[in-house]
XYZ file of C-alpha atoms in Angstrom:
461
model
C 100.516 132.332 102.408
C 101.823 129.578 100.118
C 101.525 130.345 96.422
C 99.061 128.079 94.598
C 100.597 126.290 91.620
C 98.527 126.172 88.422
C 98.686 123.371 85.859
C 97.058 122.939 82.458
C 95.238 120.037 80.808
C 94.059 120.554 77.215
C 93.704 124.313 77.739
C 91.999 124.019 81.146
C 93.654 125.109 84.359
C 93.786 123.087 87.558
C 95.377 123.687 90.943
C 98.266 121.523 92.088
C 97.188 120.837 95.668
C 98.292 117.200 96.059
C 100.099 116.045 99.206
C 102.067 112.993 100.237
C 98.822 111.387 101.408
C 96.834 112.022 98.237
C 99.766 110.731 96.163
C 100.030 107.631 98.384
C 96.312 106.988 97.872
C 96.696 107.363 94.080
C 99.578 104.877 94.099
C 97.645 102.283 96.099
C 94.622 102.721 93.816
C 96.819 102.395 90.700
C 98.731 99.333 91.904
C 95.974 97.218 93.449
C 93.994 95.602 90.645
C 93.081 92.254 89.164
C 96.675 91.037 89.616
C 95.932 90.458 93.328
C 93.621 87.588 92.386
C 96.619 85.501 91.259
C 98.845 86.085 94.290
C 97.802 82.962 96.250
C 98.520 80.805 93.185
C 101.852 82.585 92.675
C 102.951 81.948 96.257
C 101.859 78.299 95.848
C 104.220 77.850 92.883
C 107.158 79.313 94.809
C 106.525 78.073 98.354
C 106.714 79.563 101.824
C 110.316 80.719 101.357
C 110.566 82.018 97.790
C 106.958 83.289 97.579
C 107.130 85.996 100.285
C 110.727 86.780 99.250
C 109.627 87.375 95.642
C 106.776 89.658 96.756
C 109.211 91.636 98.916
C 111.972 91.748 96.278
C 109.685 93.087 93.536
C 108.411 95.691 96.010
C 111.958 96.835 96.841
C 112.987 97.096 93.165
C 109.756 98.919 92.248
C 110.152 101.335 95.160
C 113.797 102.062 94.356
C 113.344 102.631 90.624
C 110.240 104.727 91.333
C 112.354 107.112 93.421
C 114.694 107.443 90.424
C 111.731 108.110 88.165
C 110.415 110.763 90.572
C 113.628 112.753 89.988
C 112.906 112.724 86.237
C 109.675 114.725 86.698
C 111.773 117.853 86.138
C 114.668 118.306 83.711
C 117.532 118.889 83.819
C 117.434 119.563 87.571
C 115.052 117.449 89.716
C 113.995 120.492 91.789
C 114.252 123.587 89.587
C 114.044 122.143 86.059
C 111.126 122.236 83.618
C 108.230 119.879 84.280
C 107.634 116.646 82.354
C 103.921 115.897 82.685
C 103.967 112.382 81.247
C 106.277 109.367 81.263
C 107.009 109.895 77.562
C 107.946 113.554 78.092
C 110.417 112.522 80.775
C 112.046 109.958 78.473
C 112.192 112.537 75.677
C 113.922 115.041 77.997
C 116.754 112.717 78.996
C 117.214 109.988 76.388
C 117.758 109.574 72.642
C 115.020 109.487 69.945
C 115.635 105.737 69.558
C 114.853 105.201 73.231
C 111.783 107.422 72.970
C 110.541 105.145 70.185
C 111.311 102.057 72.310
C 109.376 103.595 75.187
C 106.375 104.261 72.943
C 106.357 100.666 71.709
C 106.656 99.293 75.255
C 103.903 101.561 76.555
C 101.364 100.923 73.813
C 101.970 97.175 73.631
C 101.573 97.020 77.404
C 98.385 99.112 77.262
C 96.850 96.914 74.580
C 98.012 93.697 76.247
C 96.388 94.804 79.481
C 93.127 95.378 77.589
C 93.323 91.756 76.419
C 94.072 90.579 79.961
C 91.180 92.563 81.416
C 88.788 91.131 78.833
C 89.804 87.600 79.850
C 89.584 88.371 83.583
C 86.141 90.003 83.354
C 84.777 87.069 81.342
C 86.130 84.520 83.824
C 84.360 86.404 86.626
C 81.092 86.425 84.648
C 81.359 82.669 84.131
C 82.178 82.215 87.827
C 78.952 83.956 88.867
C 76.916 81.584 86.688
C 78.771 78.564 88.056
C 78.542 79.693 91.710
C 74.772 80.015 91.435
C 74.602 76.596 89.748
C 76.696 74.932 92.474
C 74.569 76.532 95.176
C 71.370 75.308 93.542
C 72.385 71.793 92.436
C 75.273 70.913 94.775
C 79.059 71.081 94.576
C 79.316 67.902 92.480
C 76.963 69.182 89.762
C 78.150 69.681 86.201
C 78.145 73.478 86.064
C 80.347 74.101 83.033
C 79.571 77.396 81.299
C 80.803 78.913 78.043
C 82.453 82.316 78.165
C 82.156 83.136 74.461
C 78.891 85.093 74.574
C 79.875 86.747 77.852
C 83.183 87.877 76.376
C 81.330 89.289 73.372
C 78.979 91.095 75.762
C 81.935 92.639 77.600
C 83.393 93.705 74.258
C 80.114 95.336 73.186
C 79.886 97.304 76.454
C 83.499 98.481 76.074
C 82.787 99.411 72.461
C 79.988 101.700 73.676
C 82.100 103.193 76.480
C 84.955 103.760 74.042
C 82.875 106.306 72.140
C 83.237 108.834 74.966
C 85.752 111.475 73.817
C 88.327 110.998 76.609
C 88.888 109.979 80.218
C 87.743 113.370 81.506
C 84.231 112.492 80.310
C 84.103 109.233 82.267
C 85.713 110.217 85.575
C 82.814 108.555 87.387
C 83.809 105.259 85.790
C 87.376 105.525 87.093
C 86.167 106.371 90.615
C 83.833 103.365 90.577
C 86.668 101.150 89.291
C 88.967 102.145 92.166
C 86.270 101.433 94.777
C 85.486 98.044 93.219
C 89.168 96.992 93.175
C 89.423 97.507 96.927
C 86.118 95.722 97.487
C 87.006 92.471 95.701
C 90.553 92.489 97.107
C 89.260 92.597 100.673
C 86.567 90.015 99.895
C 89.277 87.670 98.611
C 91.385 88.307 101.716
C 88.429 87.776 104.063
C 87.374 84.521 102.379
C 90.960 83.214 102.466
C 91.392 84.008 106.169
C 88.011 82.420 106.922
C 88.944 79.189 105.122
C 92.386 79.130 106.769
C 90.826 79.425 110.222
C 88.177 76.865 109.298
C 90.839 74.343 108.263
C 92.415 74.521 111.695
C 95.953 74.226 110.281
C 98.298 75.869 107.782
C 98.756 74.246 104.383
C 101.679 74.577 101.981
C 105.312 73.531 101.535
C 108.619 75.331 101.794
C 109.307 74.787 98.081
C 105.743 75.194 96.800
C 103.949 72.824 94.441
C 105.341 69.276 94.411
C 104.909 66.320 92.079
C 105.527 68.351 88.919
C 108.158 67.588 86.297
C 111.265 69.829 86.538
C 110.218 71.635 83.352
C 106.642 72.224 84.518
C 107.860 73.405 87.923
C 110.253 75.850 86.237
C 107.623 77.272 83.875
C 105.002 77.657 86.615
C 107.518 79.348 88.935
C 108.528 81.805 86.211
C 104.883 82.479 85.437
C 104.311 83.195 89.144
C 107.106 85.783 89.069
C 105.407 87.424 86.080
C 102.097 87.572 87.937
C 103.814 89.255 90.888
C 105.539 91.756 88.580
C 102.189 92.564 86.951
C 100.655 93.156 90.391
C 103.204 95.915 91.134
C 102.961 97.753 87.807
C 102.348 101.497 88.121
C 105.412 103.245 86.642
C 103.425 104.556 83.664
C 101.237 106.754 85.865
C 103.851 107.883 88.420
C 104.740 111.082 86.565
C 101.056 111.961 86.141
C 100.478 111.462 89.886
C 103.503 113.621 90.668
C 102.111 116.373 88.440
C 99.248 116.845 90.935
C 101.582 117.710 93.862
C 102.187 121.110 95.432
C 105.602 122.576 94.483
C 106.645 123.000 98.121
C 108.240 120.854 99.407
C 109.812 119.822 96.062
C 107.649 117.334 94.158
C 110.355 114.672 93.971
C 110.796 114.716 97.769
C 107.044 114.333 98.335
C 106.755 111.648 95.651
C 109.552 109.557 97.149
C 107.767 109.539 100.509
C 104.451 108.728 98.821
C 106.062 105.855 96.898
C 107.490 104.407 100.108
C 104.136 104.635 101.892
C 102.062 103.461 98.913
C 104.259 100.511 97.928
C 104.774 99.644 101.604
C 101.024 99.470 102.260
C 100.454 97.528 99.045
C 103.202 95.029 99.877
C 101.738 94.327 103.320
C 98.357 93.737 101.703
C 99.860 91.505 99.000
C 101.771 89.452 101.561
C 98.579 89.078 103.616
C 96.454 87.977 100.656
C 99.082 85.761 99.007
C 100.092 84.021 102.228
C 96.542 83.702 103.603
C 95.421 82.165 100.308
C 98.348 79.733 100.307
C 97.788 78.856 103.975
C 94.110 78.146 103.179
C 94.553 76.125 99.962
C 98.159 74.980 99.990
C 99.532 73.740 96.694
C 95.980 73.550 95.294
C 95.532 77.328 95.429
C 93.375 78.383 92.452
C 94.811 80.524 89.672
C 92.173 83.160 90.417
C 91.182 83.305 94.076
C 87.559 84.281 93.305
C 86.881 82.078 90.281
C 88.794 78.858 90.997
C 86.070 77.553 93.334
C 88.109 77.111 96.426
C 85.080 78.892 97.882
C 81.534 77.642 97.252
C 79.891 79.402 100.173
C 78.757 81.958 100.996
C 77.934 81.956 97.300
C 76.424 85.448 97.465
C 79.723 86.926 98.746
C 81.663 85.150 95.992
C 79.151 86.604 93.508
C 79.598 90.104 94.946
C 83.372 89.744 94.718
C 83.205 88.731 91.063
C 80.684 91.458 90.295
C 83.144 93.969 91.775
C 85.859 92.554 89.488
C 83.623 93.026 86.440
C 82.638 96.594 87.375
C 86.269 97.466 88.103
C 87.411 96.169 84.716
C 84.715 98.093 82.837
C 86.452 101.266 84.004
C 90.057 100.048 84.093
C 89.791 98.877 80.462
C 89.030 102.445 79.357
C 91.961 103.862 81.349
C 94.252 101.697 79.201
C 92.271 102.056 75.961
C 91.882 105.828 75.749
C 95.628 106.577 75.260
C 95.684 104.080 72.370
C 92.606 105.700 70.824
C 94.221 109.138 71.158
C 97.491 107.994 69.554
C 95.732 106.372 66.573
C 93.492 109.398 66.049
C 96.457 111.791 66.152
C 98.222 109.773 63.457
C 95.128 109.619 61.258
C 94.396 113.346 61.664
C 97.996 114.230 60.792
C 97.862 112.139 57.623
C 94.467 113.347 56.373
C 93.873 116.706 58.076
C 91.049 117.860 55.772
C 89.060 114.637 55.388
C 85.353 114.944 56.309
C 85.463 111.372 57.563
C 87.779 112.632 60.320
C 86.488 116.137 61.027
C 82.721 116.054 60.536
C 81.046 115.796 63.945
C 77.791 113.856 64.329
C 75.507 114.257 67.351
C 73.314 111.576 68.866
C 70.624 112.240 71.477
C 70.723 109.935 74.512
C 67.274 110.306 76.162
C 68.090 107.895 78.984
C 70.776 110.267 80.312
C 69.129 113.458 78.989
C 72.300 114.320 77.069
C 73.934 114.135 73.659
C 76.912 112.130 72.403
C 79.155 113.719 69.777
C 81.405 111.606 67.567
C 83.131 111.438 64.198
C 82.954 108.474 61.845
C 86.719 108.012 62.107
C 86.546 107.674 65.903
C 83.585 105.318 65.671
C 85.404 103.166 63.117
C 88.911 103.010 64.570
C 87.858 102.648 68.195
C 85.441 99.875 67.254
C 88.141 98.021 65.290
C 90.579 98.213 68.242
C 87.982 96.871 70.699
C 86.886 94.096 68.324
C 90.473 92.954 67.640
C 91.193 92.995 71.383
C 88.128 90.847 72.069
C 89.057 88.384 69.312
C 92.603 87.951 70.639
C 91.228 87.432 74.173
C 89.007 84.662 72.789
C 91.972 82.963 71.138
C 94.233 82.997 74.249
C 91.851 82.982 77.252
C 94.416 81.919 79.880
C 94.354 84.102 83.004
C 97.659 83.299 84.747
C 99.741 82.887 81.591
C 98.545 86.178 80.064
C 99.101 88.039 83.350
C 102.592 86.566 83.580
C 103.443 87.649 80.038
C 102.121 91.176 80.669
C 104.124 91.424 83.877
C 107.297 90.302 82.145
C 106.857 92.675 79.222
C 106.084 95.788 81.278
C 108.339 95.270 84.314
C 111.819 95.600 82.822
C 111.427 98.427 80.289
C 108.965 100.667 82.136
C 109.757 99.956 85.795
C 113.523 99.352 85.547
C 115.314 100.269 82.296
C 113.992 103.765 81.536
C 114.054 105.057 85.148
C 117.659 103.820 85.546
C 118.736 105.221 82.155
C 117.191 108.623 82.913
C 118.863 108.702 86.343
C 122.282 107.939 84.810
C 121.775 110.739 82.257
C 120.489 113.194 84.872
C 123.268 112.560 87.407
C 125.909 112.191 84.664
C 127.113 108.905 86.155
C 130.204 107.941 84.201
C 130.956 104.502 82.789
C 133.046 102.485 85.216
C 131.874 104.270 88.372
C 130.635 101.990 91.202
C 127.060 103.300 90.926
C 127.156 102.789 87.138
C 128.032 99.112 87.665
C 125.313 98.741 90.318
C 122.566 100.315 88.194
C 123.469 98.421 85.039
C 123.818 95.204 87.016
C 120.330 95.694 88.464
C 118.920 96.430 84.997
C 120.562 93.369 83.410
C 119.421 91.120 86.276
C 115.810 92.311 85.896
C 116.048 91.888 82.108
C 117.123 88.261 82.550
C 114.165 87.667 84.870
C 111.755 89.285 82.396
C 113.092 87.176 79.497
C 112.815 83.971 81.546
C 109.284 84.854 82.681
C 108.266 85.638 79.090
C 109.540 82.249 77.936
C 107.696 80.501 80.770
C 104.428 82.277 80.001
C 104.682 81.635 76.245
C 105.412 77.944 76.856
C 102.372 77.718 79.138
C 100.140 79.462 76.576
C 101.397 77.141 73.819
C 100.795 73.999 75.885
C 97.362 75.248 76.989
C 96.350 75.921 73.385
C 97.121 72.286 72.519
C 94.709 71.081 75.201
C 91.852 73.533 74.691
C 89.623 74.730 71.911
C 89.758 78.357 70.793
C 87.139 80.687 72.314
C 86.837 78.573 75.485
C 87.598 80.704 78.539
C 90.010 79.118 81.032
C 91.014 80.535 84.418
């Protein structure tokens, strides 16, 4: 009988019973998120040739570098070495302290930036529900403008409350709900796009994408589209954690490579279907967010359900990204003032509605609240869905998906300078860096130009 492998989380044991299929499911659940809502718009900026090619190219790069990262789960040998249970542990095992620091900065900036992006996305969906009901009641030509300021504050207040839970283990139900909701709104968007495409009776779009734009505007929008696609494939940060759930036989890196191929393959087919169906339905007028851009007015109730699923998904997804930041801040504070009552004294609050109690310290209440409030304020100042997604994709893609996996693979395999594989890997890394820099510039330019034309605190899709 196969020996059961035991792992540990914060002093508690768990069995490593994961298989290639459970890992594939985790990957699909981690990758598919609110980034899918921008795929039709992204394909529209690039056209029928470059759009599908970009979706496929990012999938190939992500899949390849993920297989390199899977080998870094153990060190120094990918099969018999000691386990690294997190992305940061893997970087620490193979690379220098300077690169560990760079990894920490990239991870935490990406985590916080995603919190900002999710706040914007959730608010846009809330506004869309109000507008969809207004259009249904008063007609498609009605003035149904709605402010997102109060709704964004409401989202921030709810996240502030959820942030008081000690850690992710206490809100597993929220993560499960978030995963289910992400699949629901993705398939609603796909179904609505296919329905409109069939209803049109012909396929819209151009080989080169949007036309009639100035060369500069076309360049910036195309770069922004690449950033949105990169954001849609982001999952490198959780790959090591997924791999840590696998059975040790066959070797975890072998199983993880298969799971990555299956998971990214399935995701890519879905992305191509949604991006191309949306472009075929709307052509160059594809909305920035497929569920909130009002390419669909009816059935209004299905559009509402889709946006409600987005909101419920982001309630949970926000905490997945926030809790590591909370933990890092609290570790630093506890290390600096280990004996302070403000940090160590535990207060208990009865919650009659759930027949339970909530324990907290004043330091956690204070610091977590400040982080959520600052995040909400920044989201109010730059409420631009596509531009923010593009910037997040650019910032996270090169360091976390490309640079660190390649650097760890070179260190692990002892690939010498000047060897053919050394040139290939560094060439791939430099090429992806150039793309990320260009996408960052395009997204920043778009944010700057949008700020000139809009008032702060006004949510824009």
